[in-house]
């Protein structure tokens, strides 16, 4: 799989070119402790290598097609941090044609790029290598009478890689389906805990537990577990307040499975029944989400999906007297923005906000087989929104699913997680 990806990447590179790609490093948490390691998604996509501090070199200039520089095996260090593949493992287990200890990269760099016309490289990741490349090129320029050859062009490898990553192959789709089904179970087991007096962190811990015991690495992003007005804070991750019966609870939580994210939001009625203003707002968002999913079509675009959601959100807000005026005019003037401030969709894959261009030559791109994206309309009425009748203030609702474009339509990967009010209520009441 990674070999095929590297072959496609090499085919897309210019001739006589070298690509240098950095893996992620361990990030310091505090003093001498680190955050859990997470490989750079581009690096993982091309190599499958999941150890910190590696560099991949891909070449179309006649040199070895795939070289890895990795942390070598050192028994005294591995006792503390665990086994590493090392140089031999880089070749045997990860298919490198050549592998070297990381410490040799700097000395190898001048020779690596000596005959290169085009360098694929992302500056800003490693200042020492950035500076070294500038120095090597200047030296080559000064030596031009004696045959020195500076690289002629520097390209961004992400232009190739991110286009590749946007289209998921059968194996990636299978992983994302499994991530969706783990997320189904995690939401189900957590919805039952949405009772007055429970703390948001208890539900967050339940999500972690369900993700991990089912094989996921954990959440794909910090889980958002927001009761009451906390649901109106888009990236609320404190998750430290008590839940109150009758309030809504917004849970935006998905797992990371084999590198791939699911991204699911459901809004649950704490105590098990949607009431009054909360039911009114929930039903508007539900209609918006259904209309948005209906609008998703191969050959269509994310803008149409967003428009379909906006139409329902704005007409719902007019129906509740929160907005006043003609629906097209309110949409045109973006009068909904105080209550719906984000877009309806984003790409999904190795990253939760995945890579891939949203426009091509300034035009919105069309949906094609293999793309995965979210549909996530919401309404967030700030607690301080004095222009809104008091009973609507401090209520947040979002409903989010993950959609796959198939050869003949759309598959809702997370559609089994209920959204209809009676089914959502039943999940909360199930004890
Ligand atoms: N969980 C982040 C998002 O929905 O985009
Ligand atoms: Mn989300
Ligand atoms: Mn999302």
CSV table of C-alpha atoms and ligand atoms in Angstrom, one decimal:
chain,number,residue,atom,x,y,z
A,1,UNK,CA,0.0,0.0,0.0
A,2,UNK,CA,2.7,2.5,1.0
A,3,UNK,CA,4.9,1.2,-1.9
A,4,UNK,CA,2.1,1.9,-4.3
A,5,UNK,CA,1.6,5.4,-2.9
A,6,UNK,CA,5.3,6.1,-3.2
A,7,UNK,CA,5.2,4.9,-6.8
A,8,UNK,CA,2.3,7.3,-7.6
A,9,UNK,CA,4.1,10.1,-5.8
A,10,UNK,CA,7.3,9.4,-7.8
A,11,UNK,CA,5.4,9.3,-11.0
A,12,UNK,CA,3.9,12.8,-10.2
A,13,UNK,CA,7.4,14.2,-9.4
A,14,UNK,CA,9.4,16.0,-12.1
A,15,UNK,CA,12.4,14.1,-13.6
A,16,UNK,CA,15.8,14.6,-12.0
A,17,UNK,CA,14.1,15.5,-8.7
A,18,UNK,CA,14.6,14.8,-5.1
A,19,UNK,CA,11.9,15.0,-2.4
A,20,UNK,CA,12.9,15.4,1.3
A,21,UNK,CA,10.1,14.8,3.8
A,22,UNK,CA,10.3,15.2,7.6
A,23,UNK,CA,8.5,12.9,10.1
A,24,UNK,CA,7.2,14.4,13.3
A,25,UNK,CA,9.4,14.8,16.4
A,26,UNK,CA,8.4,14.1,19.9
A,27,UNK,CA,6.8,17.3,21.4
A,28,UNK,CA,7.8,18.3,24.9
A,29,UNK,CA,4.9,18.4,27.3
A,30,UNK,CA,6.8,19.8,30.3
A,31,UNK,CA,10.5,19.4,31.4
A,32,UNK,CA,11.5,16.0,30.3
A,33,UNK,CA,8.0,14.5,29.6
A,34,UNK,CA,6.5,14.3,26.1
A,35,UNK,CA,3.1,14.2,24.5
A,36,UNK,CA,2.2,10.9,23.0
A,37,UNK,CA,3.9,10.6,19.6
A,38,UNK,CA,1.7,11.1,16.5
A,39,UNK,CA,3.4,10.8,13.1
A,40,UNK,CA,3.0,13.5,10.6
A,41,UNK,CA,0.1,12.5,8.4
A,42,UNK,CA,1.9,13.0,5.0
A,43,UNK,CA,4.9,11.1,6.3
A,44,UNK,CA,2.7,8.3,7.5
A,45,UNK,CA,0.7,8.2,4.3
A,46,UNK,CA,3.9,7.6,2.2
A,47,UNK,CA,5.9,5.4,4.6
A,48,UNK,CA,3.7,3.9,7.3
A,49,UNK,CA,6.6,4.7,9.6
A,50,UNK,CA,5.4,5.5,13.1
A,51,UNK,CA,8.6,6.3,15.0
A,52,UNK,CA,9.8,9.9,15.8
A,53,UNK,CA,12.5,11.8,14.1
A,54,UNK,CA,12.8,10.3,10.6
A,55,UNK,CA,13.4,11.7,7.2
A,56,UNK,CA,12.3,10.2,3.9
A,57,UNK,CA,14.1,10.9,0.6
A,58,UNK,CA,12.4,10.0,-2.7
A,59,UNK,CA,14.3,10.4,-5.9
A,60,UNK,CA,13.6,10.4,-9.6
A,61,UNK,CA,17.2,11.4,-10.5
A,62,UNK,CA,18.6,7.8,-10.8
A,63,UNK,CA,19.5,7.5,-7.1
A,64,UNK,CA,17.7,5.1,-4.8
A,65,UNK,CA,14.0,5.7,-5.1
A,66,UNK,CA,13.3,5.6,-1.3
A,67,UNK,CA,15.8,6.3,1.4
A,68,UNK,CA,15.0,6.5,5.1
A,69,UNK,CA,17.1,8.3,7.8
A,70,UNK,CA,16.0,6.9,11.2
A,71,UNK,CA,17.0,6.8,14.8
A,72,UNK,CA,19.4,3.8,15.0
A,73,UNK,CA,19.0,1.0,17.5
A,74,UNK,CA,20.7,1.8,20.8
A,75,UNK,CA,20.1,-0.7,23.5
A,76,UNK,CA,20.7,1.8,26.4
A,77,UNK,CA,17.9,4.1,25.0
A,78,UNK,CA,15.5,1.3,23.9
A,79,UNK,CA,15.4,0.1,27.5
A,80,UNK,CA,13.6,3.3,28.4
A,81,UNK,CA,11.6,4.0,25.3
A,82,UNK,CA,11.0,0.7,23.6
A,83,UNK,CA,12.2,-1.1,20.5
A,84,UNK,CA,12.9,0.8,17.3
A,85,UNK,CA,13.0,-0.5,13.8
A,86,UNK,CA,16.4,1.1,13.3
A,87,UNK,CA,18.3,1.1,10.0
A,88,UNK,CA,17.7,-2.6,9.3
A,89,UNK,CA,14.0,-2.4,10.1
A,90,UNK,CA,13.7,0.6,7.9
A,91,UNK,CA,14.7,-1.6,5.0
A,92,UNK,CA,13.1,-4.9,5.9
A,93,UNK,CA,9.9,-3.7,7.4
A,94,UNK,CA,9.3,-0.4,5.7
A,95,UNK,CA,10.7,-1.1,2.2
A,96,UNK,CA,13.5,1.5,2.1
A,97,UNK,CA,16.0,0.9,-0.7
A,98,UNK,CA,18.6,2.5,1.6
A,99,UNK,CA,18.5,3.4,5.2
A,100,UNK,CA,20.9,5.4,7.4
A,101,UNK,CA,21.1,6.6,10.9
A,102,UNK,CA,19.6,10.1,11.4
A,103,UNK,CA,23.0,11.5,12.5
A,104,UNK,CA,24.3,11.0,8.9
A,105,UNK,CA,21.7,13.1,7.2
A,106,UNK,CA,23.5,16.4,7.4
A,107,UNK,CA,26.7,15.0,5.8
A,108,UNK,CA,24.7,13.2,3.2
A,109,UNK,CA,22.6,16.2,2.1
A,110,UNK,CA,25.1,17.9,-0.3
A,111,UNK,CA,25.5,14.7,-2.3
A,112,UNK,CA,21.8,13.9,-2.2
A,113,UNK,CA,20.9,17.1,-4.0
A,114,UNK,CA,24.0,17.5,-6.1
A,115,UNK,CA,22.4,16.5,-9.4
A,116,UNK,CA,18.9,17.7,-8.7
A,117,UNK,CA,17.0,20.1,-10.9
A,118,UNK,CA,13.9,20.2,-8.7
A,119,UNK,CA,13.7,19.9,-5.0
A,120,UNK,CA,10.4,19.0,-3.3
A,121,UNK,CA,10.6,20.4,0.2
A,122,UNK,CA,8.5,22.1,2.8
A,123,UNK,CA,10.6,24.9,4.4
A,124,UNK,CA,10.0,26.0,8.0
A,125,UNK,CA,9.9,22.5,9.5
A,126,UNK,CA,13.6,22.2,10.4
A,127,UNK,CA,15.6,25.4,10.6
A,128,UNK,CA,18.9,23.7,10.5
A,129,UNK,CA,18.1,21.8,7.2
A,130,UNK,CA,16.5,25.0,5.7
A,131,UNK,CA,19.8,26.9,6.4
A,132,UNK,CA,21.9,24.0,5.1
A,133,UNK,CA,20.0,23.8,1.9
A,134,UNK,CA,20.5,27.6,1.3
A,135,UNK,CA,24.2,27.2,2.0
A,136,UNK,CA,24.6,24.2,-0.3
A,137,UNK,CA,22.8,26.0,-3.2
A,138,UNK,CA,24.9,29.1,-2.8
A,139,UNK,CA,28.1,27.1,-2.8
A,140,UNK,CA,26.9,25.3,-6.0
A,141,UNK,CA,26.2,28.7,-7.6
A,142,UNK,CA,29.7,30.0,-6.7
A,143,UNK,CA,31.2,26.9,-8.1
A,144,UNK,CA,29.3,27.1,-11.4
A,145,UNK,CA,32.4,27.5,-13.5
A,146,UNK,CA,33.7,24.3,-12.0
A,147,UNK,CA,30.5,22.4,-12.7
A,148,UNK,CA,28.5,23.4,-9.6
A,149,UNK,CA,24.7,23.1,-10.2
A,150,UNK,CA,22.3,24.7,-7.8
A,151,UNK,CA,18.8,23.3,-7.8
A,152,UNK,CA,16.6,25.2,-10.4
A,153,UNK,CA,13.3,24.9,-8.7
A,154,UNK,CA,11.9,24.2,-5.3
A,155,UNK,CA,8.4,22.7,-5.2
A,156,UNK,CA,5.9,21.9,-2.5
A,157,UNK,CA,5.4,18.1,-2.2
A,158,UNK,CA,2.0,18.7,-0.6
A,159,UNK,CA,0.6,19.8,-3.9
A,160,UNK,CA,0.9,16.1,-5.0
A,161,UNK,CA,0.4,14.4,-1.7
A,162,UNK,CA,-2.7,16.3,-0.6
A,163,UNK,CA,-4.4,15.6,-3.9
A,164,UNK,CA,-3.6,11.9,-3.4
A,165,UNK,CA,-4.9,11.9,0.2
A,166,UNK,CA,-8.2,13.5,-0.8
A,167,UNK,CA,-9.2,10.3,-2.6
A,168,UNK,CA,-9.5,7.4,-0.3
A,169,UNK,CA,-8.8,3.9,-1.6
A,170,UNK,CA,-10.7,0.7,-0.6
A,171,UNK,CA,-8.5,0.0,2.3
A,172,UNK,CA,-8.8,3.6,3.7
A,173,UNK,CA,-12.6,3.5,3.3
A,174,UNK,CA,-12.7,0.2,5.2
A,175,UNK,CA,-10.7,1.7,8.0
A,176,UNK,CA,-13.0,4.8,8.1
A,177,UNK,CA,-16.0,2.5,8.2
A,178,UNK,CA,-14.5,0.7,11.2
A,179,UNK,CA,-13.7,4.0,12.8
A,180,UNK,CA,-17.4,5.0,12.3
A,181,UNK,CA,-18.6,1.8,13.9
A,182,UNK,CA,-16.4,2.3,17.0
A,183,UNK,CA,-17.7,5.8,17.2
A,184,UNK,CA,-21.3,4.5,17.1
A,185,UNK,CA,-20.6,2.3,20.1
A,186,UNK,CA,-18.8,5.0,22.0
A,187,UNK,CA,-21.6,7.5,21.5
A,188,UNK,CA,-24.1,4.9,22.5
A,189,UNK,CA,-22.4,3.9,25.7
A,190,UNK,CA,-21.9,7.6,26.6
A,191,UNK,CA,-25.4,8.9,25.8
A,192,UNK,CA,-26.7,6.7,28.6
A,193,UNK,CA,-24.6,8.8,31.1
A,194,UNK,CA,-26.3,12.1,30.0
A,195,UNK,CA,-28.1,12.5,33.3
A,196,UNK,CA,-28.3,15.5,35.7
A,197,UNK,CA,-25.5,15.6,38.2
A,198,UNK,CA,-23.0,13.7,36.0
A,199,UNK,CA,-19.9,15.5,35.1
A,200,UNK,CA,-18.8,16.2,31.5
A,201,UNK,CA,-15.4,14.6,32.2
A,202,UNK,CA,-17.1,11.4,33.2
A,203,UNK,CA,-18.6,11.2,29.7
A,204,UNK,CA,-15.3,12.3,28.1
A,205,UNK,CA,-13.6,9.4,30.0
A,206,UNK,CA,-16.3,7.0,28.8
A,207,UNK,CA,-15.6,8.0,25.2
A,208,UNK,CA,-11.9,7.5,25.7
A,209,UNK,CA,-12.5,4.1,27.2
A,210,UNK,CA,-14.9,2.9,24.5
A,211,UNK,CA,-12.6,4.1,21.7
A,212,UNK,CA,-9.5,2.4,23.1
A,213,UNK,CA,-11.1,-0.9,24.2
A,214,UNK,CA,-12.4,-1.2,20.6
A,215,UNK,CA,-8.9,-0.8,19.0
A,216,UNK,CA,-8.7,2.9,18.3
A,217,UNK,CA,-5.7,4.9,19.4
A,218,UNK,CA,-8.1,7.3,21.3
A,219,UNK,CA,-10.0,10.4,20.2
A,220,UNK,CA,-9.0,11.9,16.9
A,221,UNK,CA,-9.3,15.3,18.5
A,222,UNK,CA,-10.1,16.5,22.0
A,223,UNK,CA,-13.6,15.3,22.6
A,224,UNK,CA,-16.1,18.2,23.1
A,225,UNK,CA,-18.6,17.3,25.9
A,226,UNK,CA,-20.5,20.5,26.5
A,227,UNK,CA,-23.7,20.7,28.7
A,228,UNK,CA,-26.0,23.7,28.7
A,229,UNK,CA,-24.4,26.9,27.4
A,230,UNK,CA,-21.1,25.1,27.0
A,231,UNK,CA,-22.6,23.7,23.8
A,232,UNK,CA,-22.5,27.1,22.3
A,233,UNK,CA,-18.7,27.2,22.6
A,234,UNK,CA,-17.5,25.7,19.3
A,235,UNK,CA,-14.2,24.1,20.6
A,236,UNK,CA,-15.2,23.6,24.3
A,237,UNK,CA,-12.8,21.1,25.7
A,238,UNK,CA,-12.7,21.9,29.4
A,239,UNK,CA,-15.3,19.2,30.0
A,240,UNK,CA,-15.4,19.9,33.7
A,241,UNK,CA,-18.9,21.0,34.5
A,242,UNK,CA,-21.9,19.2,35.9
A,243,UNK,CA,-24.9,18.3,33.7
A,244,UNK,CA,-28.4,19.6,34.4
A,245,UNK,CA,-31.5,17.7,33.6
A,246,UNK,CA,-33.5,19.4,30.8
A,247,UNK,CA,-30.4,21.0,29.2
A,248,UNK,CA,-28.9,19.8,26.0
A,249,UNK,CA,-25.5,18.1,25.8
A,250,UNK,CA,-23.4,18.5,22.7
A,251,UNK,CA,-20.9,15.7,22.2
A,252,UNK,CA,-18.5,16.1,19.3
A,253,UNK,CA,-16.2,13.0,19.5
A,254,UNK,CA,-14.7,10.7,17.0
A,255,UNK,CA,-11.9,8.1,17.2
A,256,UNK,CA,-8.5,7.7,15.4
A,257,UNK,CA,-8.2,4.2,14.0
A,258,UNK,CA,-5.0,3.3,12.2
A,259,UNK,CA,-4.4,7.0,11.7
A,260,UNK,CA,-7.9,7.8,10.3
A,261,UNK,CA,-10.4,10.1,12.0
A,262,UNK,CA,-14.1,9.9,12.5
A,263,UNK,CA,-15.8,13.1,13.4
A,264,UNK,CA,-19.3,12.9,14.8
A,265,UNK,CA,-21.5,15.3,16.8
A,266,UNK,CA,-24.8,14.4,18.4
A,267,UNK,CA,-26.8,16.6,20.7
A,268,UNK,CA,-28.5,14.7,23.5
A,269,UNK,CA,-31.3,15.8,25.9
A,270,UNK,CA,-29.9,15.5,29.4
A,271,UNK,CA,-32.3,13.3,31.3
A,272,UNK,CA,-33.8,11.9,28.1
A,273,UNK,CA,-36.4,14.3,26.7
A,274,UNK,CA,-36.2,17.2,24.3
A,275,UNK,CA,-38.3,20.0,25.6
A,276,UNK,CA,-39.6,23.5,24.6
A,277,UNK,CA,-37.0,25.8,23.0
A,278,UNK,CA,-34.4,23.1,23.0
A,279,UNK,CA,-36.6,20.8,21.0
A,280,UNK,CA,-37.5,23.7,18.6
A,281,UNK,CA,-33.8,24.4,17.9
A,282,UNK,CA,-32.9,20.7,17.7
A,283,UNK,CA,-35.6,20.1,15.1
A,284,UNK,CA,-34.4,23.0,12.9
A,285,UNK,CA,-30.8,21.7,13.0
A,286,UNK,CA,-32.0,18.2,12.2
A,287,UNK,CA,-34.0,19.5,9.2
A,288,UNK,CA,-30.9,21.4,8.1
A,289,UNK,CA,-28.7,18.3,8.4
A,290,UNK,CA,-31.2,16.1,6.5
A,291,UNK,CA,-31.5,18.7,3.7
A,292,UNK,CA,-27.7,19.1,3.5
A,293,UNK,CA,-27.2,15.3,3.2
A,294,UNK,CA,-29.9,15.2,0.5
A,295,UNK,CA,-28.0,17.9,-1.4
A,296,UNK,CA,-24.8,15.9,-1.3
A,297,UNK,CA,-24.2,14.3,-4.7
A,298,UNK,CA,-21.3,13.1,-6.8
A,299,UNK,CA,-20.7,15.9,-9.2
A,300,UNK,CA,-22.2,18.4,-6.8
A,301,UNK,CA,-20.2,20.5,-4.3
A,302,UNK,CA,-19.8,21.4,-0.7
A,303,UNK,CA,-21.3,24.9,-1.4
A,304,UNK,CA,-24.6,23.4,-2.4
A,305,UNK,CA,-24.6,21.4,0.8
A,306,UNK,CA,-23.9,24.5,2.8
A,307,UNK,CA,-26.7,26.4,1.0
A,308,UNK,CA,-29.2,23.6,1.7
A,309,UNK,CA,-28.3,23.7,5.4
A,310,UNK,CA,-28.5,27.6,5.5
A,311,UNK,CA,-31.9,27.6,3.9
A,312,UNK,CA,-33.3,25.4,6.6
A,313,UNK,CA,-31.5,27.1,9.5
A,314,UNK,CA,-32.6,30.6,8.4
A,315,UNK,CA,-36.2,29.6,7.7
A,316,UNK,CA,-36.3,27.9,11.1
A,317,UNK,CA,-34.9,31.0,12.9
A,318,UNK,CA,-37.5,33.1,11.1
A,319,UNK,CA,-40.2,30.7,12.3
A,320,UNK,CA,-39.0,31.2,15.9
A,321,UNK,CA,-38.9,35.0,15.4
A,322,UNK,CA,-35.1,34.9,16.2
A,323,UNK,CA,-34.5,36.4,12.7
A,324,UNK,CA,-37.0,38.7,10.9
A,325,UNK,CA,-37.2,39.3,7.2
A,326,UNK,CA,-37.1,37.5,3.9
A,327,UNK,CA,-35.1,34.3,3.9
A,328,UNK,CA,-33.0,35.0,0.7
A,329,UNK,CA,-32.1,38.5,2.0
A,330,UNK,CA,-31.2,37.2,5.5
A,331,UNK,CA,-28.9,34.6,3.8
A,332,UNK,CA,-27.5,37.2,1.5
A,333,UNK,CA,-26.7,39.5,4.4
A,334,UNK,CA,-25.4,36.6,6.5
A,335,UNK,CA,-27.8,37.6,9.3
A,336,UNK,CA,-27.4,34.0,10.6
A,337,UNK,CA,-23.7,34.4,11.4
A,338,UNK,CA,-24.2,35.3,15.1
A,339,UNK,CA,-25.9,31.8,15.5
A,340,UNK,CA,-24.1,29.8,12.8
A,341,UNK,CA,-20.6,30.9,12.3
A,342,UNK,CA,-18.9,27.9,10.6
A,343,UNK,CA,-19.2,26.1,7.3
A,344,UNK,CA,-21.1,22.9,7.0
A,345,UNK,CA,-18.4,20.6,5.7
A,346,UNK,CA,-14.7,19.8,5.7
A,347,UNK,CA,-12.7,16.9,4.2
A,348,UNK,CA,-12.0,14.0,6.6
A,349,UNK,CA,-9.2,11.5,6.6
A,350,UNK,CA,-5.8,11.1,8.3
A,351,UNK,CA,-6.5,14.6,9.7
A,352,UNK,CA,-9.9,15.6,11.1
A,353,UNK,CA,-9.8,18.7,9.0
A,354,UNK,CA,-8.2,16.8,6.2
A,355,UNK,CA,-6.1,18.1,3.4
A,356,UNK,CA,-7.1,18.6,-0.2
A,357,UNK,CA,-8.0,21.7,-2.2
A,358,UNK,CA,-11.5,23.1,-1.8
A,359,UNK,CA,-11.3,25.0,-5.0
A,360,UNK,CA,-9.6,24.5,-8.4
A,361,UNK,CA,-8.6,27.6,-10.3
A,362,UNK,CA,-11.0,29.6,-8.1
A,363,UNK,CA,-13.9,27.3,-8.8
A,364,UNK,CA,-15.5,25.1,-6.1
A,365,UNK,CA,-14.4,21.6,-6.7
A,366,UNK,CA,-16.9,18.8,-7.5
A,367,UNK,CA,-17.5,15.8,-5.3
A,368,UNK,CA,-15.9,12.6,-6.7
A,369,UNK,CA,-15.7,9.0,-5.7
A,370,UNK,CA,-13.5,8.3,-2.7
A,371,UNK,CA,-13.8,11.8,-1.1
A,372,UNK,CA,-14.9,11.8,2.6
A,373,UNK,CA,-16.4,14.9,4.2
A,374,UNK,CA,-18.5,16.0,7.1
A,375,UNK,CA,-22.0,17.5,7.1
A,376,UNK,CA,-22.3,19.4,10.4
A,377,UNK,CA,-24.9,22.2,10.6
A,378,UNK,CA,-25.5,23.8,14.0
A,379,UNK,CA,-27.1,26.6,15.9
A,380,UNK,CA,-25.5,28.3,18.8
A,381,UNK,CA,-27.5,31.0,20.6
A,382,UNK,CA,-25.0,32.8,22.9
A,383,UNK,CA,-26.0,33.1,26.6
A,384,UNK,CA,-25.6,36.9,26.2
A,385,UNK,CA,-27.7,37.2,23.0
A,386,UNK,CA,-30.0,40.0,24.3
A,387,UNK,CA,-31.7,40.4,20.9
A,388,UNK,CA,-33.1,36.8,21.3
A,389,UNK,CA,-36.0,35.8,23.6
A,390,UNK,CA,-34.5,34.6,26.9
A,391,UNK,CA,-35.7,31.0,26.6
A,392,UNK,CA,-33.5,30.5,23.5
A,393,UNK,CA,-30.3,31.8,25.0
A,394,UNK,CA,-27.4,29.5,26.0
A,395,UNK,CA,-28.6,26.6,23.8
A,396,UNK,CA,-26.2,24.9,21.3
A,397,UNK,CA,-27.0,22.2,18.8
A,398,UNK,CA,-24.9,20.5,16.2
A,399,UNK,CA,-25.4,17.3,14.3
A,400,UNK,CA,-22.5,15.9,12.4
A,401,UNK,CA,-22.0,12.9,10.1
A,402,UNK,CA,-19.2,11.6,7.9
A,403,UNK,CA,-20.1,11.1,4.2
A,404,UNK,CA,-18.3,9.1,1.5
A,405,UNK,CA,-18.8,9.6,-2.2
A,406,UNK,CA,-19.3,6.2,-3.8
A,407,UNK,CA,-19.5,5.4,-7.5
A,408,UNK,CA,-23.2,5.9,-7.6
A,409,UNK,CA,-24.1,8.1,-4.7
A,410,UNK,CA,-23.4,9.0,-1.1
A,411,UNK,CA,-22.8,6.7,1.8
A,412,UNK,CA,-23.4,8.1,5.3
A,413,UNK,CA,-20.6,6.3,7.2
A,414,UNK,CA,-22.0,7.4,10.6
A,415,UNK,CA,-25.7,7.5,9.7
A,416,UNK,CA,-26.5,4.6,12.1
A,417,UNK,CA,-25.9,6.9,15.1
A,418,UNK,CA,-29.5,8.2,15.7
A,419,UNK,CA,-30.5,11.8,15.0
A,420,UNK,CA,-34.4,11.5,15.2
A,421,UNK,CA,-35.6,12.9,18.5
A,422,UNK,CA,-37.3,9.8,19.7
A,423,UNK,CA,-34.3,7.6,18.9
A,424,UNK,CA,-31.9,10.0,20.5
A,425,UNK,CA,-34.1,10.1,23.6
A,426,UNK,CA,-34.2,6.3,23.7
A,427,UNK,CA,-30.4,6.2,23.7
A,428,UNK,CA,-30.2,8.5,26.7
A,429,UNK,CA,-32.9,6.7,28.6
A,430,UNK,CA,-31.3,3.3,28.0
A,431,UNK,CA,-29.6,2.4,31.3
B,1,LIG,N1,-14.5,18.2,15.6
B,1,LIG,C1,-14.1,19.3,14.9
B,1,LIG,C2,-15.0,19.5,13.8
B,1,LIG,O1,-16.2,19.1,13.8
B,1,LIG,O2,-14.7,20.1,12.8
B,2,LIG,MN1,-16.7,17.4,14.9
B,3,LIG,MN1,-16.1,18.3,11.8
